[in-house]
Amino acid sequence: MKKKTGYAAAFQAAFPYTIPVLTGYLFIGIAFGIMFQEKGYNFLWAALMSVLVYAGSGQYLAVNFFAPGVSLFYVIFMTFMVNVRHIFYGISMLDKFKHMGKRKLYMIFSLTDETYSLLFITKVPKDVDKSKFVLAIALLDQCYWIAGSVIGALAGHLIPFDSTGVDFAMTALFLVIMTEQWMSSKNHLPALAGIGSAVVCRLIFGASNFILPSMICILLLLLSGRKKIEALGGQDLVKEVDRHAS
Amino acid sequence: MPLSPGQSLVIIIVTALVTFSTRVIPFLLFPEGRKIPKVVQYLGKVLPPAVIGMLIIYCYKNVSFLSAPFGVPEVLCGALVVVLYIWKRNNLLSIGAGTVLYMVLVQTVFS
């Protein structure tokens, strides 16, 4: 079979996988647009923010930065803290983004929780160019996010139905990915290390300060348990699924 | 606008740069040409399941299990997502059903 190498084929193949993110991002993007607009920033500002920053919880937090007397140090520190988990994402994408040339820079920039999770679980269809497919997922996700924030800033209050609770789509997406990973791997130690560390640290450090301690715990557990984890088959953890999203 | 356009722009650019820095650090530490240490390769393999686990707890971080409604909608809908997925292996069905049920619950029963 002839390999389809065009971007059209890549976007077509990528789209179904991104539908859960489409739903989630549109609505949490809308919520951001509304918040930002209420601060006095119109849709162009919301779009600029979503184009340049592109971070869900980061942008929610950032809305508070736009007030007199907020120091740049505070902006830097808080943004770093809320986004620090991203450091882990890059470590597992070092290999995946290899040989992507100029596109690699965009892939790194757009590595949100959701895009990372999709890339982790999604197998590139055989007849599509890998780099283009991966880029299509990342680009589609950011488009949803920008569209959501612009809609929110322009017409957030006109939405004819109550969208309370729609952000559960993101929780559901992570749950699906966890379940899939759990079923396709015999080795559950890394997943348990992540859940366990986060639960314990959430109880000790509270809702707003537990991610960094959780990351440290996870690192310590994974490093100290390396022999055991590798003996159980650390290799097939990233077994990707070839299942169409529809 | 509480700040001038110039000040606002500075905040956006600083936020963007710091966010990007958290994403780019591993790629700066381990550039393409250099051999990635074995331990980092190992972490690259085992971190994703751990991180997804952490993200789930992150999503549930503000749920109070000690006061009403005791996390009932979150746990119930989370369970629905997982059970449906094990049964049908269809992610859109799981995510869709879980989200719709959650919206209905928090807007009616638990509002």
GROMACS .gro file of C-alpha atoms in nm:
model
  357
    1MET     CA    1   0.000   0.000   0.000
    2LYS     CA    2   0.123   0.345  -0.083
    3LYS     CA    3   0.217   0.548   0.221
    4LYS     CA    4   0.013   0.865   0.250
    5THR     CA    5   0.257   1.131   0.354
    6GLY     CA    6   0.048   1.447   0.336
    7TYR     CA    7  -0.068   1.660   0.625
    8ALA     CA    8  -0.430   1.609   0.520
    9ALA     CA    9  -0.401   1.237   0.586
   10ALA     CA   10  -0.224   1.302   0.917
   11PHE     CA   11  -0.492   1.543   1.041
   12GLN     CA   12  -0.768   1.309   0.927
   13ALA     CA   13  -0.611   1.020   1.116
   14ALA     CA   14  -0.540   1.231   1.425
   15PHE     CA   15  -0.879   1.398   1.461
   16PRO     CA   16  -1.080   1.108   1.613
   17TYR     CA   17  -0.820   1.063   1.886
   18THR     CA   18  -0.848   1.429   1.983
   19ILE     CA   19  -1.227   1.441   2.026
   20PRO     CA   20  -1.216   1.397   2.406
   21VAL     CA   21  -0.970   1.686   2.426
   22LEU     CA   22  -1.189   1.888   2.189
   23THR     CA   23  -1.478   1.864   2.433
   24GLY     CA   24  -1.269   1.933   2.740
   25TYR     CA   25  -1.055   2.213   2.599
   26LEU     CA   26  -1.345   2.399   2.440
   27PHE     CA   27  -1.520   2.427   2.773
   28ILE     CA   28  -1.228   2.489   3.005
   29GLY     CA   29  -1.102   2.733   2.741
   30ILE     CA   30  -1.439   2.907   2.751
   31ALA     CA   31  -1.415   2.929   3.130
   32PHE     CA   32  -1.073   3.091   3.097
   33GLY     CA   33  -1.203   3.337   2.835
   34ILE     CA   34  -1.487   3.439   3.066
   35MET     CA   35  -1.254   3.486   3.364
   36PHE     CA   36  -1.009   3.692   3.161
   37GLN     CA   37  -1.283   3.900   3.004
   38GLU     CA   38  -1.426   3.976   3.347
   39LYS     CA   39  -1.082   4.115   3.438
   40GLY     CA   40  -1.118   4.357   3.149
   41TYR     CA   41  -0.926   4.174   2.878
   42ASN     CA   42  -1.105   4.117   2.547
   43PHE     CA   43  -1.088   3.815   2.316
   44LEU     CA   44  -0.767   3.931   2.148
   45TRP     CA   45  -0.586   3.918   2.482
   46ALA     CA   46  -0.739   3.579   2.558
   47ALA     CA   47  -0.625   3.452   2.218
   48LEU     CA   48  -0.273   3.594   2.268
   49MET     CA   49  -0.249   3.420   2.603
   50SER     CA   50  -0.368   3.087   2.463
   51VAL     CA   51  -0.134   3.111   2.165
   52LEU     CA   52   0.177   3.204   2.367
   53VAL     CA   53   0.127   3.040   2.707
   54TYR     CA   54  -0.102   2.744   2.634
   55ALA     CA   55  -0.147   2.587   2.976
   56GLY     CA   56  -0.481   2.504   3.137
   57SER     CA   57  -0.429   2.545   3.508
   58GLY     CA   58  -0.140   2.784   3.436
   59GLN     CA   59  -0.368   3.028   3.258
   60TYR     CA   60  -0.639   3.004   3.523
   61LEU     CA   61  -0.378   3.098   3.780
   62ALA     CA   62  -0.231   3.369   3.558
   63VAL     CA   63  -0.560   3.561   3.554
   64ASN     CA   64  -0.469   3.667   3.909
   65PHE     CA   65  -0.140   3.816   3.792
   66PHE     CA   66  -0.317   4.101   3.616
   67ALA     CA   67  -0.352   4.328   3.917
   68PRO     CA   68  -0.154   4.627   4.037
   69GLY     CA   69   0.136   4.543   4.265
   70VAL     CA   70   0.193   4.181   4.163
   71SER     CA   71   0.570   4.125   4.147
   72LEU     CA   72   0.735   3.952   3.854
   73PHE     CA   73   0.908   3.721   4.097
   74TYR     CA   74   0.567   3.604   4.216
   75VAL     CA   75   0.458   3.550   3.855
   76ILE     CA   76   0.769   3.344   3.779
   77PHE     CA   77   0.756   3.139   4.098
   78MET     CA   78   0.384   3.059   4.084
   79THR     CA   79   0.391   2.975   3.713
   80PHE     CA   80   0.686   2.747   3.765
   81MET     CA   81   0.520   2.570   4.056
   82VAL     CA   82   0.191   2.510   3.879
   83ASN     CA   83   0.367   2.381   3.566
   84VAL     CA   84   0.656   2.193   3.723
   85ARG     CA   85   0.500   1.854   3.641
   86HIS     CA   86   0.576   1.919   3.275
   87ILE     CA   87   0.942   1.839   3.340
   88PHE     CA   88   0.842   1.473   3.367
   89TYR     CA   89   0.666   1.480   3.031
   90GLY     CA   90   0.976   1.576   2.839
   91ILE     CA   91   1.176   1.292   2.993
   92SER     CA   92   0.942   1.036   2.835
   93MET     CA   93   0.924   1.220   2.504
   94LEU     CA   94   1.301   1.252   2.442
   95ASP     CA   95   1.287   0.954   2.211
   96LYS     CA   96   0.949   1.017   2.054
   97PHE     CA   97   1.036   1.370   1.937
   98LYS     CA   98   1.371   1.269   1.789
   99HIS     CA   99   1.433   1.360   1.427
  100MET     CA  100   1.136   1.592   1.409
  101GLY     CA  101   1.347   1.889   1.302
  102LYS     CA  102   1.181   2.227   1.333
  103ARG     CA  103   0.855   2.064   1.436
  104LYS     CA  104   1.021   1.942   1.755
  105LEU     CA  105   1.021   2.292   1.902
  106TYR     CA  106   0.645   2.317   1.863
  107MET     CA  107   0.598   1.967   2.007
  108ILE     CA  108   0.792   2.068   2.318
  109PHE     CA  109   0.604   2.397   2.349
  110SER     CA  110   0.266   2.225   2.321
  111LEU     CA  111   0.329   1.942   2.567
  112THR     CA  112   0.022   1.987   2.790
  113ASP     CA  113  -0.122   1.719   3.020
  114GLU     CA  114  -0.377   1.623   2.759
  115THR     CA  115  -0.148   1.617   2.456
  116TYR     CA  116   0.110   1.422   2.653
  117SER     CA  117  -0.152   1.167   2.757
  118LEU     CA  118  -0.282   1.128   2.403
  119LEU     CA  119   0.069   1.084   2.265
  120PHE     CA  120   0.142   0.826   2.531
  121ILE     CA  121  -0.158   0.610   2.449
  122THR     CA  122  -0.200   0.660   2.075
  123LYS     CA  123  -0.032   0.446   1.818
  124VAL     CA  124   0.055   0.609   1.489
  125PRO     CA  125  -0.152   0.444   1.214
  126LYS     CA  126   0.071   0.249   0.977
  127ASP     CA  127  -0.012   0.445   0.662
  128VAL     CA  128   0.050   0.791   0.809
  129ASP     CA  129   0.376   0.981   0.854
  130LYS     CA  130   0.468   0.966   1.224
  131SER     CA  131   0.599   1.320   1.269
  132LYS     CA  132   0.302   1.472   1.089
  133PHE     CA  133   0.054   1.263   1.288
  134VAL     CA  134   0.208   1.360   1.620
  135LEU     CA  135   0.218   1.726   1.516
  136ALA     CA  136  -0.145   1.708   1.403
  137ILE     CA  137  -0.255   1.588   1.748
  138ALA     CA  138  -0.063   1.868   1.920
  139LEU     CA  139  -0.183   2.137   1.681
  140LEU     CA  140  -0.549   2.030   1.688
  141ASP     CA  141  -0.542   2.033   2.069
  142GLN     CA  142  -0.407   2.387   2.080
  143CYS     CA  143  -0.664   2.504   1.823
  144TYR     CA  144  -0.944   2.375   2.048
  145TRP     CA  145  -0.790   2.561   2.340
  146ILE     CA  146  -0.756   2.889   2.150
  147ALA     CA  147  -1.108   2.854   2.007
  148GLY     CA  148  -1.246   2.791   2.357
  149SER     CA  149  -1.078   3.096   2.509
  150VAL     CA  150  -1.190   3.323   2.226
  151ILE     CA  151  -1.549   3.196   2.245
  152GLY     CA  152  -1.544   3.243   2.621
  153ALA     CA  153  -1.418   3.601   2.600
  154LEU     CA  154  -1.658   3.693   2.320
  155ALA     CA  155  -1.976   3.513   2.408
  156GLY     CA  156  -1.922   3.310   2.722
  157HIS     CA  157  -2.234   3.442   2.884
  158LEU     CA  158  -2.451   3.358   2.586
  159ILE     CA  159  -2.400   2.982   2.612
  160PRO     CA  160  -2.757   2.856   2.623
  161PHE     CA  161  -2.704   2.570   2.864
  162ASP     CA  162  -2.544   2.514   3.200
  163SER     CA  163  -2.196   2.373   3.138
  164THR     CA  164  -2.114   2.317   3.506
  165GLY     CA  165  -1.924   1.994   3.543
  166VAL     CA  166  -1.812   1.962   3.181
  167ASP     CA  167  -1.450   1.981   3.294
  168PHE     CA  168  -1.498   1.626   3.420
  169ALA     CA  169  -1.416   1.527   3.060
  170MET     CA  170  -1.046   1.576   3.139
  171THR     CA  171  -1.065   1.358   3.451
  172ALA     CA  172  -1.246   1.098   3.242
  173LEU     CA  173  -0.977   1.113   2.974
  174PHE     CA  174  -0.702   1.046   3.228
  175LEU     CA  175  -0.908   0.764   3.383
  176VAL     CA  176  -0.951   0.599   3.043
  177ILE     CA  177  -0.578   0.624   2.974
  178MET     CA  178  -0.496   0.483   3.317
  179THR     CA  179  -0.738   0.193   3.266
  180GLU     CA  180  -0.600   0.116   2.922
  181GLN     CA  181  -0.245   0.127   3.051
  182TRP     CA  182  -0.336  -0.089   3.350
  183MET     CA  183  -0.497  -0.358   3.133
  184SER     CA  184  -0.221  -0.366   2.875
  185SER     CA  185   0.063  -0.399   3.126
  186LYS     CA  186   0.141  -0.667   3.381
  187ASN     CA  187   0.357  -0.428   3.578
  188HIS     CA  188   0.145  -0.194   3.789
  189LEU     CA  189   0.420  -0.067   4.017
  190PRO     CA  190   0.483   0.266   3.836
  191ALA     CA  191   0.110   0.347   3.824
  192LEU     CA  192   0.075   0.259   4.192
  193ALA     CA  193   0.382   0.468   4.277
  194GLY     CA  194   0.220   0.767   4.105
  195ILE     CA  195  -0.122   0.729   4.265
  196GLY     CA  196   0.021   0.645   4.609
  197SER     CA  197   0.269   0.933   4.614
  198ALA     CA  198   0.008   1.184   4.503
  199VAL     CA  199  -0.253   1.068   4.756
  200VAL     CA  200  -0.008   1.076   5.047
  201CYS     CA  201   0.135   1.414   4.944
  202ARG     CA  202  -0.214   1.559   4.887
  203LEU     CA  203  -0.304   1.461   5.246
  204ILE     CA  204   0.018   1.602   5.391
  205PHE     CA  205   0.077   1.916   5.184
  206GLY     CA  206  -0.278   2.017   5.086
  207ALA     CA  207  -0.445   2.077   4.752
  208SER     CA  208  -0.230   2.363   4.628
  209ASN     CA  209   0.120   2.242   4.719
  210PHE     CA  210   0.135   1.870   4.663
  211ILE     CA  211   0.259   1.826   4.307
  212LEU     CA  212   0.629   1.899   4.362
  213PRO     CA  213   0.655   1.670   4.669
  214SER     CA  214   0.462   1.404   4.475
  215MET     CA  215   0.710   1.427   4.189
  216ILE     CA  216   1.002   1.386   4.427
  217CYS     CA  217   0.834   1.083   4.592
  218ILE     CA  218   0.764   0.929   4.251
  219LEU     CA  219   1.126   0.975   4.145
  220LEU     CA  220   1.256   0.822   4.467
  221LEU     CA  221   1.018   0.525   4.443
  222LEU     CA  222   1.090   0.458   4.076
  223LEU     CA  223   1.466   0.487   4.124
  224SER     CA  224   1.482   0.279   4.440
  225GLY     CA  225   1.252   0.015   4.293
  226ARG     CA  226   1.428   0.002   3.958
  227LYS     CA  227   1.553  -0.357   3.991
  228LYS     CA  228   1.212  -0.484   4.092
  229ILE     CA  229   1.027  -0.286   3.825
  230GLU     CA  230   1.262  -0.394   3.548
  231ALA     CA  231   1.240  -0.756   3.664
  232LEU     CA  232   0.863  -0.734   3.631
  233GLY     CA  233   0.902  -0.608   3.276
  234GLY     CA  234   0.951  -0.233   3.269
  235GLN     CA  235   0.969  -0.260   2.892
  236ASP     CA  236   0.609  -0.322   2.799
  237LEU     CA  237   0.474  -0.028   2.996
  238VAL     CA  238   0.454   0.190   2.693
  239LYS     CA  239   0.277  -0.066   2.482
  240GLU     CA  240   0.068   0.152   2.260
  241VAL     CA  241  -0.279   0.058   2.156
  242ASP     CA  242  -0.385   0.035   1.800
  243ARG     CA  243  -0.744   0.109   1.861
  244HIS     CA  244  -0.935   0.367   1.675
  245ALA     CA  245  -1.096   0.630   1.889
  246SER     CA  246  -1.436   0.586   1.734
  247MET     CA  247  -0.799   4.653   3.233
  248PRO     CA  248  -0.626   4.674   3.570
  249LEU     CA  249  -0.282   4.718   3.408
  250SER     CA  250  -0.148   4.901   3.105
  251PRO     CA  251  -0.120   4.704   2.778
  252GLY     CA  252   0.259   4.710   2.810
  253GLN     CA  253   0.256   4.570   3.164
  254SER     CA  254  -0.001   4.308   3.062
  255LEU     CA  255   0.215   4.202   2.770
  256VAL     CA  256   0.518   4.162   2.999
  257ILE     CA  257   0.317   3.931   3.228
  258ILE     CA  258   0.198   3.721   2.935
  259ILE     CA  259   0.550   3.686   2.795
  260VAL     CA  260   0.700   3.599   3.133
  261THR     CA  261   0.425   3.341   3.198
  262ALA     CA  262   0.482   3.197   2.850
  263LEU     CA  263   0.859   3.172   2.896
  264VAL     CA  264   0.837   3.009   3.239
  265THR     CA  265   0.574   2.760   3.114
  266PHE     CA  266   0.790   2.676   2.814
  267SER     CA  267   1.096   2.635   3.034
  268THR     CA  268   0.924   2.361   3.236
  269ARG     CA  269   0.856   2.177   2.910
  270VAL     CA  270   1.195   2.225   2.749
  271ILE     CA  271   1.430   2.146   3.042
  272PRO     CA  272   1.466   1.771   2.969
  273PHE     CA  273   1.539   1.841   2.603
  274LEU     CA  274   1.812   2.089   2.697
  275LEU     CA  275   1.967   1.846   2.946
  276PHE     CA  276   1.964   1.560   2.696
  277PRO     CA  277   2.005   1.700   2.345
  278GLU     CA  278   1.958   1.471   2.045
  279GLY     CA  279   2.321   1.409   1.968
  280ARG     CA  280   2.420   1.298   2.314
  281LYS     CA  281   2.356   0.949   2.446
  282ILE     CA  282   2.074   0.945   2.699
  283PRO     CA  283   2.188   0.784   3.027
  284LYS     CA  284   2.033   0.444   3.097
  285VAL     CA  285   1.863   0.568   3.411
  286VAL     CA  286   1.693   0.850   3.218
  287GLN     CA  287   1.578   0.603   2.952
  288TYR     CA  288   1.437   0.390   3.231
  289LEU     CA  289   1.255   0.691   3.380
  290GLY     CA  290   1.119   0.781   3.038
  291LYS     CA  291   0.955   0.438   3.027
  292VAL     CA  292   0.817   0.420   3.379
  293LEU     CA  293   0.718   0.783   3.435
  294PRO     CA  294   0.408   0.797   3.209
  295PRO     CA  295   0.190   0.556   3.411
  296ALA     CA  296   0.306   0.723   3.733
  297VAL     CA  297   0.233   1.069   3.595
  298ILE     CA  298  -0.113   0.971   3.470
  299GLY     CA  299  -0.184   0.835   3.819
  300MET     CA  300  -0.068   1.165   3.968
  301LEU     CA  301  -0.282   1.362   3.720
  302ILE     CA  302  -0.593   1.171   3.828
  303ILE     CA  303  -0.527   1.264   4.189
  304TYR     CA  304  -0.463   1.620   4.066
  305CYS     CA  305  -0.811   1.621   3.910
  306TYR     CA  306  -0.958   1.501   4.240
  307LYS     CA  307  -0.751   1.732   4.459
  308ASN     CA  308  -1.035   1.966   4.555
  309VAL     CA  309  -1.291   1.695   4.623
  310SER     CA  310  -1.384   1.684   4.989
  311PHE     CA  311  -1.450   1.334   5.114
  312LEU     CA  312  -1.526   1.449   5.467
  313SER     CA  313  -1.813   1.685   5.397
  314ALA     CA  314  -2.127   1.656   5.181
  315PRO     CA  315  -2.153   1.532   4.912
  316PHE     CA  316  -1.845   1.329   5.014
  317GLY     CA  317  -1.712   1.306   4.661
  318VAL     CA  318  -2.006   1.089   4.557
  319PRO     CA  319  -2.052   1.240   4.206
  320GLU     CA  320  -1.679   1.233   4.133
  321VAL     CA  321  -1.626   0.875   4.251
  322LEU     CA  322  -1.948   0.744   4.096
  323CYS     CA  323  -1.878   0.897   3.755
  324GLY     CA  324  -1.512   0.798   3.769
  325ALA     CA  325  -1.620   0.439   3.834
  326LEU     CA  326  -1.865   0.456   3.544
  327VAL     CA  327  -1.586   0.571   3.311
  328VAL     CA  328  -1.357   0.286   3.417
  329VAL     CA  329  -1.622   0.011   3.413
  330LEU     CA  330  -1.759   0.121   3.077
  331TYR     CA  331  -1.408   0.127   2.936
  332ILE     CA  332  -1.323  -0.222   3.061
  333TRP     CA  333  -1.649  -0.345   2.915
  334LYS     CA  334  -1.665  -0.168   2.578
  335ARG     CA  335  -1.306  -0.043   2.527
  336ASN     CA  336  -1.439   0.271   2.364
  337ASN     CA  337  -1.288   0.590   2.501
  338LEU     CA  338  -1.544   0.831   2.357
  339LEU     CA  339  -1.831   0.631   2.504
  340SER     CA  340  -1.661   0.621   2.846
  341ILE     CA  341  -1.568   0.987   2.853
  342GLY     CA  342  -1.901   1.099   2.710
  343ALA     CA  343  -2.117   0.895   2.946
  344GLY     CA  344  -1.907   0.983   3.252
  345THR     CA  345  -1.911   1.354   3.174
  346VAL     CA  346  -2.283   1.372   3.098
  347LEU     CA  347  -2.372   1.181   3.416
  348TYR     CA  348  -2.141   1.409   3.615
  349MET     CA  349  -2.300   1.722   3.470
  350VAL     CA  350  -2.648   1.592   3.545
  351LEU     CA  351  -2.550   1.496   3.902
  352VAL     CA  352  -2.378   1.824   3.995
  353GLN     CA  353  -2.649   2.034   3.832
  354THR     CA  354  -2.947   1.850   3.982
  355VAL     CA  355  -2.901   1.596   4.263
  356PHE     CA  356  -2.590   1.751   4.417
  357SER     CA  357  -2.637   2.116   4.319
   0.00000   0.00000   0.00000
